[in-house]
CSV table of C-alpha atoms in Angstrom, one decimal:
chain,number,residue,atom,x,y,z
J,216,MET,CA,0.0,0.0,0.0
J,217,ALA,CA,1.5,3.3,-1.2
J,218,LYS,CA,1.9,6.3,1.2
J,219,CYS,CA,2.8,9.9,0.2
J,220,CYS,CA,5.8,11.1,2.1
J,221,TRP,CA,4.4,14.7,2.0
J,222,CYS,CA,0.7,14.6,2.9
J,223,LYS,CA,1.0,11.2,4.6
J,224,LYS,CA,-2.1,9.9,2.8
J,225,SER,CA,-2.1,6.2,2.0
J,226,GLY,CA,-4.3,3.8,0.2
J,227,LEU,CA,-4.5,0.8,-2.2
J,228,LEU,CA,-5.3,3.1,-5.2
J,229,LEU,CA,-2.8,5.8,-4.3
J,230,THR,CA,0.3,6.1,-6.5
J,231,VAL,CA,3.5,7.9,-5.7
J,232,ASN,CA,6.4,8.9,-7.9
J,233,ARG,CA,10.0,7.9,-7.5
J,234,TYR,CA,10.5,10.5,-4.7
J,235,GLY,CA,7.5,9.2,-2.7
J,236,PHE,CA,5.1,12.1,-3.6
J,237,CYS,CA,1.6,11.6,-4.7
J,238,LYS,CA,0.7,13.5,-7.9
J,239,PRO,CA,-1.2,16.4,-6.2
J,240,CYS,CA,1.6,17.0,-3.7
J,241,SER,CA,4.3,16.7,-6.4
J,242,ASP,CA,2.5,19.4,-8.5
J,243,ALA,CA,1.9,21.6,-5.5
J,244,VAL,CA,5.4,21.5,-4.2
J,245,ARG,CA,7.0,22.0,-7.6
J,246,GLY,CA,4.7,25.0,-8.2
J,247,ARG,CA,5.5,26.4,-4.8
J,248,ILE,CA,9.2,26.1,-5.2
J,249,LYS,CA,9.2,27.6,-8.7
J,250,GLY,CA,7.0,30.5,-7.6
J,251,MET,CA,9.4,31.3,-4.7
J,252,LEU,CA,12.5,31.0,-6.9
J,253,ASP,CA,11.0,33.4,-9.4
J,254,GLN,CA,10.5,36.0,-6.7
J,255,VAL,CA,13.9,35.4,-5.2
J,256,ARG,CA,15.5,35.8,-8.7
J,257,ALA,CA,13.7,39.0,-9.4
J,258,ALA,CA,14.8,40.5,-6.0
J,259,ALA,CA,18.4,39.5,-6.7
J,260,GLN,CA,18.3,41.1,-10.1
J,261,GLY,CA,16.9,44.3,-8.6
J,262,ALA,CA,19.6,44.3,-5.9
J,263,ASP,CA,22.4,43.7,-8.4
J,264,THR,CA,21.3,46.4,-10.9
J,265,ALA,CA,20.5,49.2,-8.3
J,266,ARG,CA,22.8,52.1,-8.8
J,267,ASP,CA,22.0,54.1,-5.7
J,268,ARG,CA,21.0,53.7,-2.0
J,269,GLN,CA,17.6,55.3,-2.5
J,270,THR,CA,16.6,52.6,-5.0
J,271,LEU,CA,17.8,49.9,-2.6
J,272,LEU,CA,15.8,51.5,0.2
J,273,GLN,CA,12.7,51.2,-1.9
J,274,LEU,CA,13.6,47.6,-2.7
J,275,THR,CA,14.3,46.7,1.0
J,276,PRO,CA,10.9,45.1,1.7
J,277,GLN,CA,11.2,42.9,-1.4
J,278,LEU,CA,14.7,41.9,-0.5
J,279,GLU,CA,13.7,41.0,3.0
J,280,ARG,CA,10.8,38.9,1.8
J,281,ALA,CA,13.2,37.2,-0.7
J,282,MET,CA,15.6,36.3,2.2
J,283,GLN,CA,12.7,34.8,4.1
J,284,MET,CA,11.8,32.7,1.1
J,285,ILE,CA,15.4,31.5,0.8
J,286,ARG,CA,15.2,30.4,4.4
J,287,GLU,CA,11.9,28.6,3.7
J,288,LEU,CA,13.4,26.9,0.6
J,289,GLU,CA,16.4,25.7,2.5
J,290,ALA,CA,14.1,24.3,5.2
J,291,LEU,CA,12.3,22.4,2.5
J,292,ARG,CA,15.4,21.0,0.8
J,293,PRO,CA,16.0,18.0,3.1
J,294,SER,CA,12.4,16.7,2.5
J,295,VAL,CA,12.2,17.5,-1.2
J,296,PRO,CA,14.9,15.5,-3.1
J,297,PHE,CA,14.0,17.0,-6.5
J,298,PHE,CA,14.8,20.5,-5.3
J,299,GLN,CA,18.4,20.9,-6.4
J,300,SER,CA,18.7,24.6,-7.3
J,301,ASP,CA,21.5,26.5,-5.4
J,302,THR,CA,20.2,29.6,-3.5
J,303,ALA,CA,23.6,30.7,-2.1
J,304,GLU,CA,24.4,33.1,-4.9
J,305,TYR,CA,21.0,34.7,-4.7
J,306,ALA,CA,21.4,35.1,-1.0
J,307,GLN,CA,24.8,36.8,-1.3
J,308,THR,CA,23.5,39.2,-3.9
J,309,ILE,CA,20.5,40.1,-1.8
J,310,LEU,CA,22.4,40.5,1.4
J,311,LEU,CA,24.9,42.8,-0.3
J,312,GLY,CA,21.9,44.9,-1.5
J,313,LEU,CA,20.6,45.1,2.0
J,314,GLU,CA,24.1,46.1,3.3
J,315,ARG,CA,24.3,48.9,0.7
J,316,ALA,CA,20.8,50.1,1.6
J,317,ALA,CA,21.9,50.4,5.2
J,318,GLY,CA,25.1,52.2,4.3
J,319,LYS,CA,27.3,49.2,5.5
J,320,ALA,CA,28.8,48.4,2.1
J,321,PRO,CA,30.0,50.6,-0.7
J,322,PHE,CA,28.8,50.6,-4.3
J,323,ALA,CA,31.1,49.3,-7.0
J,324,LEU,CA,33.2,51.9,-8.7
J,325,SER,CA,32.2,50.7,-12.1
J,326,TYR,CA,29.3,48.6,-13.3
J,327,SER,CA,31.1,47.6,-16.4
J,328,HIS,CA,32.3,44.1,-15.5
J,329,GLY,CA,34.4,43.5,-18.6
J,330,PRO,CA,34.4,40.5,-21.0
J,331,ASP,CA,32.8,38.0,-18.6
J,332,SER,CA,29.6,40.1,-18.2
J,333,ALA,CA,29.5,40.9,-21.9
J,334,VAL,CA,29.9,37.2,-22.6
J,335,GLU,CA,26.9,36.3,-20.4
J,336,LYS,CA,24.7,38.8,-22.3
J,337,ALA,CA,25.8,37.3,-25.7
J,338,MET,CA,25.7,33.7,-24.4
J,339,ALA,CA,22.3,32.7,-26.0
J,340,GLN,CA,23.4,34.2,-29.3
J,341,VAL,CA,26.5,31.9,-29.4
J,342,TRP,CA,24.5,28.9,-30.3
J,343,SER,CA,21.5,30.2,-32.3
J,344,ALA,CA,21.4,29.9,-36.0
J,345,LYS,CA,21.9,33.6,-36.4
J,346,THR,CA,25.6,33.2,-35.4
J,347,THR,CA,26.2,30.8,-38.3
J,348,VAL,CA,28.4,28.7,-36.1
J,349,GLY,CA,28.5,25.4,-37.9
J,350,LYS,CA,26.6,26.9,-40.9
J,351,ARG,CA,27.3,28.7,-44.1
J,352,ILE,CA,27.1,32.5,-44.2
J,353,LYS,CA,26.1,34.9,-46.9
J,354,GLY,CA,29.0,36.7,-48.6
J,355,GLY,CA,32.3,35.2,-49.6
J,356,GLY,CA,31.2,31.6,-50.4
J,357,PRO,CA,33.2,28.4,-50.5
J,358,ASP,CA,35.1,29.5,-53.7
J,359,SER,CA,36.5,32.7,-52.1
J,360,GLY,CA,39.7,31.1,-50.9
J,361,GLY,CA,39.8,32.9,-47.5
J,362,TYR,CA,36.2,31.9,-46.7
J,363,LEU,CA,35.8,30.8,-43.1
J,364,ASP,CA,32.9,28.5,-41.9
J,365,PHE,CA,33.1,28.5,-38.1
J,366,PRO,CA,33.3,24.7,-37.3
J,367,LEU,CA,31.4,23.0,-34.5
J,368,THR,CA,34.6,21.7,-32.9
J,369,VAL,CA,38.3,22.7,-33.0
J,370,ASP,CA,40.7,20.1,-31.5
J,371,GLY,CA,37.8,18.7,-29.5
J,372,LEU,CA,36.8,22.1,-28.1
J,373,VAL,CA,33.4,23.7,-28.7
J,374,PRO,CA,32.3,27.3,-29.3
J,375,ALA,CA,32.2,28.9,-25.9
J,376,TYR,CA,31.5,32.6,-26.8
J,377,PHE,CA,30.6,34.5,-30.0
J,378,TYR,CA,30.8,38.2,-30.8
J,379,GLY,CA,29.5,39.9,-34.0
J,380,SER,CA,29.6,43.4,-35.4
J,381,LEU,CA,33.0,44.1,-33.7
J,382,PRO,CA,34.8,47.3,-34.8
J,383,LEU,CA,38.3,47.2,-36.3
J,384,VAL,CA,40.8,50.0,-36.3
J,385,PRO,CA,42.0,50.0,-39.9
J,386,SER,CA,45.7,50.3,-40.8
J,387,PRO,CA,46.8,53.8,-42.1
J,388,GLY,CA,46.5,53.9,-45.9
J,389,LEU,CA,44.4,50.8,-46.2
J,390,ALA,CA,42.8,51.1,-49.6
J,391,GLU,CA,40.7,48.0,-49.9
J,392,PRO,CA,38.8,46.7,-46.9
J,393,GLY,CA,39.2,42.9,-47.4
J,394,LEU,CA,36.9,40.0,-48.4
J,395,PRO,CA,33.5,39.8,-46.6
J,396,GLY,CA,33.2,36.4,-45.0
J,397,GLY,CA,36.9,36.0,-45.4
J,398,ARG,CA,39.3,34.4,-42.9
J,399,VAL,CA,41.4,36.7,-40.8
J,400,LEU,CA,44.3,36.0,-38.5
J,401,LEU,CA,44.6,37.5,-35.0
J,402,GLU,CA,48.2,38.0,-34.0
J,403,GLN,CA,49.6,39.4,-30.8
J,404,ASP,CA,52.4,41.9,-30.8
J,405,PRO,CA,54.1,41.7,-27.3
J,406,GLN,CA,57.2,43.5,-28.6
J,407,ASN,CA,55.2,46.7,-29.2
J,408,ARG,CA,56.7,49.0,-26.6
J,409,GLU,CA,53.8,51.5,-26.8
J,410,ASP,CA,51.1,48.9,-26.3
J,411,PRO,CA,52.3,45.3,-25.7
J,412,ASP,CA,48.7,44.1,-25.7
J,413,THR,CA,48.2,45.0,-29.4
J,414,VAL,CA,46.3,42.4,-31.5
J,415,ARG,CA,46.8,42.8,-35.2
J,416,VAL,CA,44.4,41.5,-37.9
J,417,TYR,CA,45.7,40.0,-41.1
J,418,GLN,CA,44.1,38.6,-44.2
J,419,ALA,CA,46.1,36.8,-46.8
J,420,GLY,CA,49.3,38.2,-45.3
J,421,ARG,CA,48.0,41.8,-45.5
J,422,GLU,CA,47.5,43.8,-42.3
J,423,LEU,CA,44.0,45.2,-42.2
J,424,GLY,CA,44.2,46.8,-38.8
J,425,GLN,CA,44.1,46.2,-35.1
J,426,LEU,CA,41.5,45.4,-32.5
J,427,PRO,CA,40.5,48.4,-30.4
J,428,ALA,CA,41.8,48.5,-26.8
J,429,ASP,CA,38.6,47.1,-25.1
J,430,SER,CA,37.3,44.0,-23.3
J,431,ILE,CA,37.2,41.9,-26.5
J,432,ARG,CA,40.9,42.5,-27.1
J,433,ARG,CA,41.7,41.5,-23.5
J,434,MET,CA,39.6,38.4,-24.0
J,435,VAL,CA,41.5,37.5,-27.3
J,436,ASN,CA,44.8,38.0,-25.5
J,437,ALA,CA,43.7,35.7,-22.7
J,438,TRP,CA,42.7,33.0,-25.1
J,439,LEU,CA,45.9,33.2,-27.2
J,440,ASP,CA,48.0,33.2,-24.0
J,441,ARG,CA,46.3,29.9,-23.1
J,442,GLU,CA,46.8,28.6,-26.6
J,443,LEU,CA,43.0,28.1,-27.1
J,444,PRO,CA,41.5,28.4,-30.5
J,445,VAL,CA,40.1,31.8,-31.6
J,446,LEU,CA,38.7,32.1,-35.1
J,447,ALA,CA,37.7,35.3,-36.8
J,448,ARG,CA,36.3,36.5,-40.1
J,449,ILE,CA,35.1,39.8,-41.7
J,450,SER,CA,31.4,40.1,-41.2
J,451,CYS,CA,30.9,43.5,-42.9
J,452,ALA,CA,32.9,45.5,-45.4
J,453,GLY,CA,30.8,48.4,-46.7
J,454,GLY,CA,33.3,49.6,-49.4
J,455,THR,CA,35.6,51.6,-47.2
J,456,ALA,CA,38.2,50.5,-44.6
J,457,GLN,CA,36.4,52.5,-42.0
J,458,LEU,CA,33.4,50.1,-42.2
J,459,LEU,CA,35.2,46.9,-41.5
J,460,GLU,CA,33.5,44.7,-38.9
J,461,LEU,CA,34.6,41.3,-37.4
J,462,GLU,CA,33.0,38.2,-36.0
J,463,ILE,CA,35.1,36.3,-33.5
J,464,CYS,CA,34.4,32.8,-32.1
J,465,PHE,CA,36.2,31.6,-28.9
J,466,TYR,CA,36.5,27.8,-28.3
J,467,ASP,CA,36.9,26.1,-25.0
J,468,GLN,CA,36.0,22.9,-23.2
J,469,GLN,CA,32.3,21.8,-23.0
J,470,LYS,CA,32.2,22.2,-19.2
J,471,LYS,CA,33.3,25.9,-19.6
J,472,SER,CA,31.1,26.7,-22.6
J,473,GLY,CA,28.2,28.1,-20.5
J,474,PHE,CA,26.0,25.2,-21.4
J,475,ARG,CA,25.4,21.7,-20.1
J,476,PHE,CA,24.8,18.8,-22.4
J,477,PHE,CA,22.2,16.0,-21.9
J,478,SER,CA,21.1,13.1,-24.0
J,479,LEU,CA,17.3,12.9,-24.4
J,480,VAL,CA,15.7,9.8,-23.0
J,481,PRO,CA,12.7,8.0,-24.4
J,482,PRO,CA,9.5,7.1,-22.6
J,483,GLU,CA,10.0,4.0,-20.5
J,484,GLY,CA,10.1,0.9,-22.8
J,485,GLN,CA,9.8,2.9,-26.0
J,486,PRO,CA,12.3,4.4,-28.5
J,487,LEU,CA,12.7,8.1,-28.9
J,488,PRO,CA,9.9,9.6,-31.1
J,489,GLU,CA,10.3,9.7,-34.8
J,490,ASN,CA,9.8,13.5,-34.7
J,491,LEU,CA,13.6,13.6,-34.4
J,492,LEU,CA,13.8,12.5,-38.0
J,493,SER,CA,12.6,16.0,-39.1
J,494,ALA,CA,14.5,17.9,-36.4
J,495,GLU,CA,17.5,20.0,-37.2
J,496,ARG,CA,20.5,20.6,-35.0
J,497,TRP,CA,20.8,24.2,-33.6
J,498,GLN,CA,17.1,24.7,-33.5
J,499,PRO,CA,15.8,26.1,-30.2
J,500,VAL,CA,14.2,23.7,-27.7
J,501,THR,CA,11.6,24.4,-25.0
J,502,PHE,CA,10.6,22.2,-22.1
J,503,ARG,CA,7.2,21.3,-20.6
J,504,TRP,CA,6.5,19.4,-17.4
J,505,GLN,CA,4.5,16.2,-18.1
J,506,PRO,CA,2.7,15.2,-14.9
J,507,GLN,CA,2.0,11.6,-15.9
J,508,GLN,CA,5.6,10.8,-16.7
J,509,GLU,CA,6.9,13.3,-14.0
J,510,ARG,CA,9.5,14.5,-16.4
J,511,TYR,CA,10.3,17.5,-18.6
J,512,ALA,CA,9.6,16.8,-22.3
J,513,ALA,CA,11.7,18.6,-24.9
J,514,HIS,CA,9.8,20.2,-27.8
J,515,GLY,CA,11.1,21.5,-31.1
J,516,GLN,CA,10.2,24.7,-32.9
J,517,ASP,CA,7.1,23.0,-34.4
J,518,GLY,CA,5.9,22.0,-30.9
J,519,GLN,CA,6.6,18.3,-31.5
J,520,GLU,CA,7.9,16.2,-28.7
J,521,LEU,CA,11.5,15.1,-29.1
J,522,GLY,CA,12.1,13.1,-25.9
J,523,PHE,CA,12.5,13.6,-22.1
J,524,LEU,CA,15.2,15.3,-20.0
J,525,PRO,CA,17.1,13.1,-17.6
J,526,GLN,CA,16.6,13.7,-13.9
J,527,GLU,CA,20.0,15.4,-13.4
J,528,ALA,CA,18.9,18.2,-15.8
J,529,GLU,CA,15.8,19.2,-13.9
J,530,SER,CA,17.5,21.6,-11.6
J,531,LEU,CA,18.4,23.9,-14.5
J,532,LEU,CA,14.7,24.5,-15.1
J,533,GLU,CA,13.6,25.1,-11.5
J,534,ASP,CA,14.2,28.9,-11.6
J,535,GLY,CA,12.9,29.7,-15.1
J,536,GLU,CA,13.2,28.5,-18.6
J,537,PRO,CA,16.8,28.7,-19.9
J,538,PHE,CA,17.9,29.0,-23.5
J,539,ALA,CA,18.4,25.5,-25.0
J,540,PHE,CA,19.0,24.0,-28.5
J,541,LEU,CA,19.5,20.7,-30.2
J,542,TYR,CA,23.3,20.1,-30.2
J,543,GLN,CA,23.5,16.7,-31.8
J,544,VAL,CA,20.9,14.6,-33.7
J,545,GLN,CA,21.3,11.0,-34.9
J,546,LYS,CA,18.5,10.2,-37.3
J,547,GLY,CA,18.7,6.5,-37.3
J,548,ASP,CA,21.2,5.8,-40.0
J,549,ASN,CA,23.5,3.8,-37.6
J,550,GLY,CA,20.9,3.0,-35.0
J,551,PRO,CA,17.8,4.3,-33.4
J,552,PRO,CA,17.1,8.1,-33.3
J,553,ALA,CA,19.1,9.9,-30.6
J,554,ALA,CA,19.6,13.5,-29.6
J,555,THR,CA,21.7,15.7,-27.3
J,556,VAL,CA,20.4,19.1,-26.0
J,557,ALA,CA,22.5,21.9,-24.7
J,558,ILE,CA,21.0,23.9,-21.9
J,559,GLU,CA,22.3,27.3,-20.8
J,560,ARG,CA,23.9,27.4,-17.3
J,561,ARG,CA,22.7,30.6,-15.7
J,562,ARG,CA,25.5,32.6,-14.2
J,563,ARG,CA,24.9,35.3,-11.6
J,564,ARG,CA,27.5,37.9,-10.6
J,565,TRP,CA,27.9,40.4,-7.9
J,566,VAL,CA,30.5,43.0,-7.2
J,567,ARG,CA,31.7,43.8,-3.7
C-alpha cells in the first residue's frame, strides 16, 4: 500500500512517484518552489542592478521577503529531493543589496564588468542559427579562398563565446577593406613598446588593422595566451576601410562553454519519437512538465515532442526556462534516433 511522504495519505489506489510524492503533492510542491524562486531571482536582479542607495531602500521590503523565502526553501530542501537549485548566490547578492541600503557596504566603482559580463549577455546568441556557427554564411562563399565557416569543434573544443559586429581600427593607408566572410588571423604583438597588448588583424598576409583596446581585445589575448582556438572573419565590409567589422568565435571545453549537455531519453520501454527525423540541430528547444511521466519533455520549434530530459537536468529548469537548443541529432542511419540538447547554465555575478 503506497503512502505519500508529504501529505502522509495512503491507500491501495494511491500512487506515488520515484520520490514518494503523490501527484497532487508533487505538482503543488514544484509549483510552490518555482514561484518562490521566481520572486527570489527578481529580487536578486533588482539588488544587483540598483545604482544608488535610494533605489535599494525602496527595494528593501522585497529583498527582506526574498531572504525569508530563501530560508523557507532551504528548510524544504531535506524533505524535497527533487529541489536541487542553489540559492547561495541569490542570498549573497540580496544580502549585499541590504548592506548597501543600510550604508554598510560601498557601491562598486564601475558597473562595467568587462568581458565576462558581456559574454553572459551574448551567451544565448552563441548557439543560435543567427551566429552561423556550424553553418554557411552569406557573402564570400566556398570559392572565395579565404572563406571561413566556423566549425562545430576545433581540436575537440566547442564554441564557448561568440561576438559579432566588432569594430576594427584600420591600418593607415588601407585602400581595400578585405573580403566579406573572409578568414582573418589575429596575431599578438608583445614587442610593441607603446602597447604590448596589441592584437593585429591580417588577411592573406596583409595587415587590415588592429583590435581596439577594449574588453574583446583583453579576451582575445587571454585566449591566445592559453593557446586556445580563436577564429575570426570579416562580417561586414561596406566599401571603405572604416566600415570593417569582425565576427570572433572563442573555443573552450564543453564544461566551460556556458552550457550543459544532456542526452534525451525516451518514454519507458519505448524508443525516442520519430519526430527527431525531421528535427535539425541548432534549433531552439523548449521544455514542458509532463505530470503523468513526471519528467520534462523537450519540444522542437514546431511543438513536436522530441524526448524527455534526464533527472539530473531538472535543476536547470527550476528557476525559469533557460535558453536551449539541439546540439546533436542522430537520425537512425546507424541505430535508433538519438539527440543531445544543450541547456544554458545561468551565471549570476555580484560586485563587492
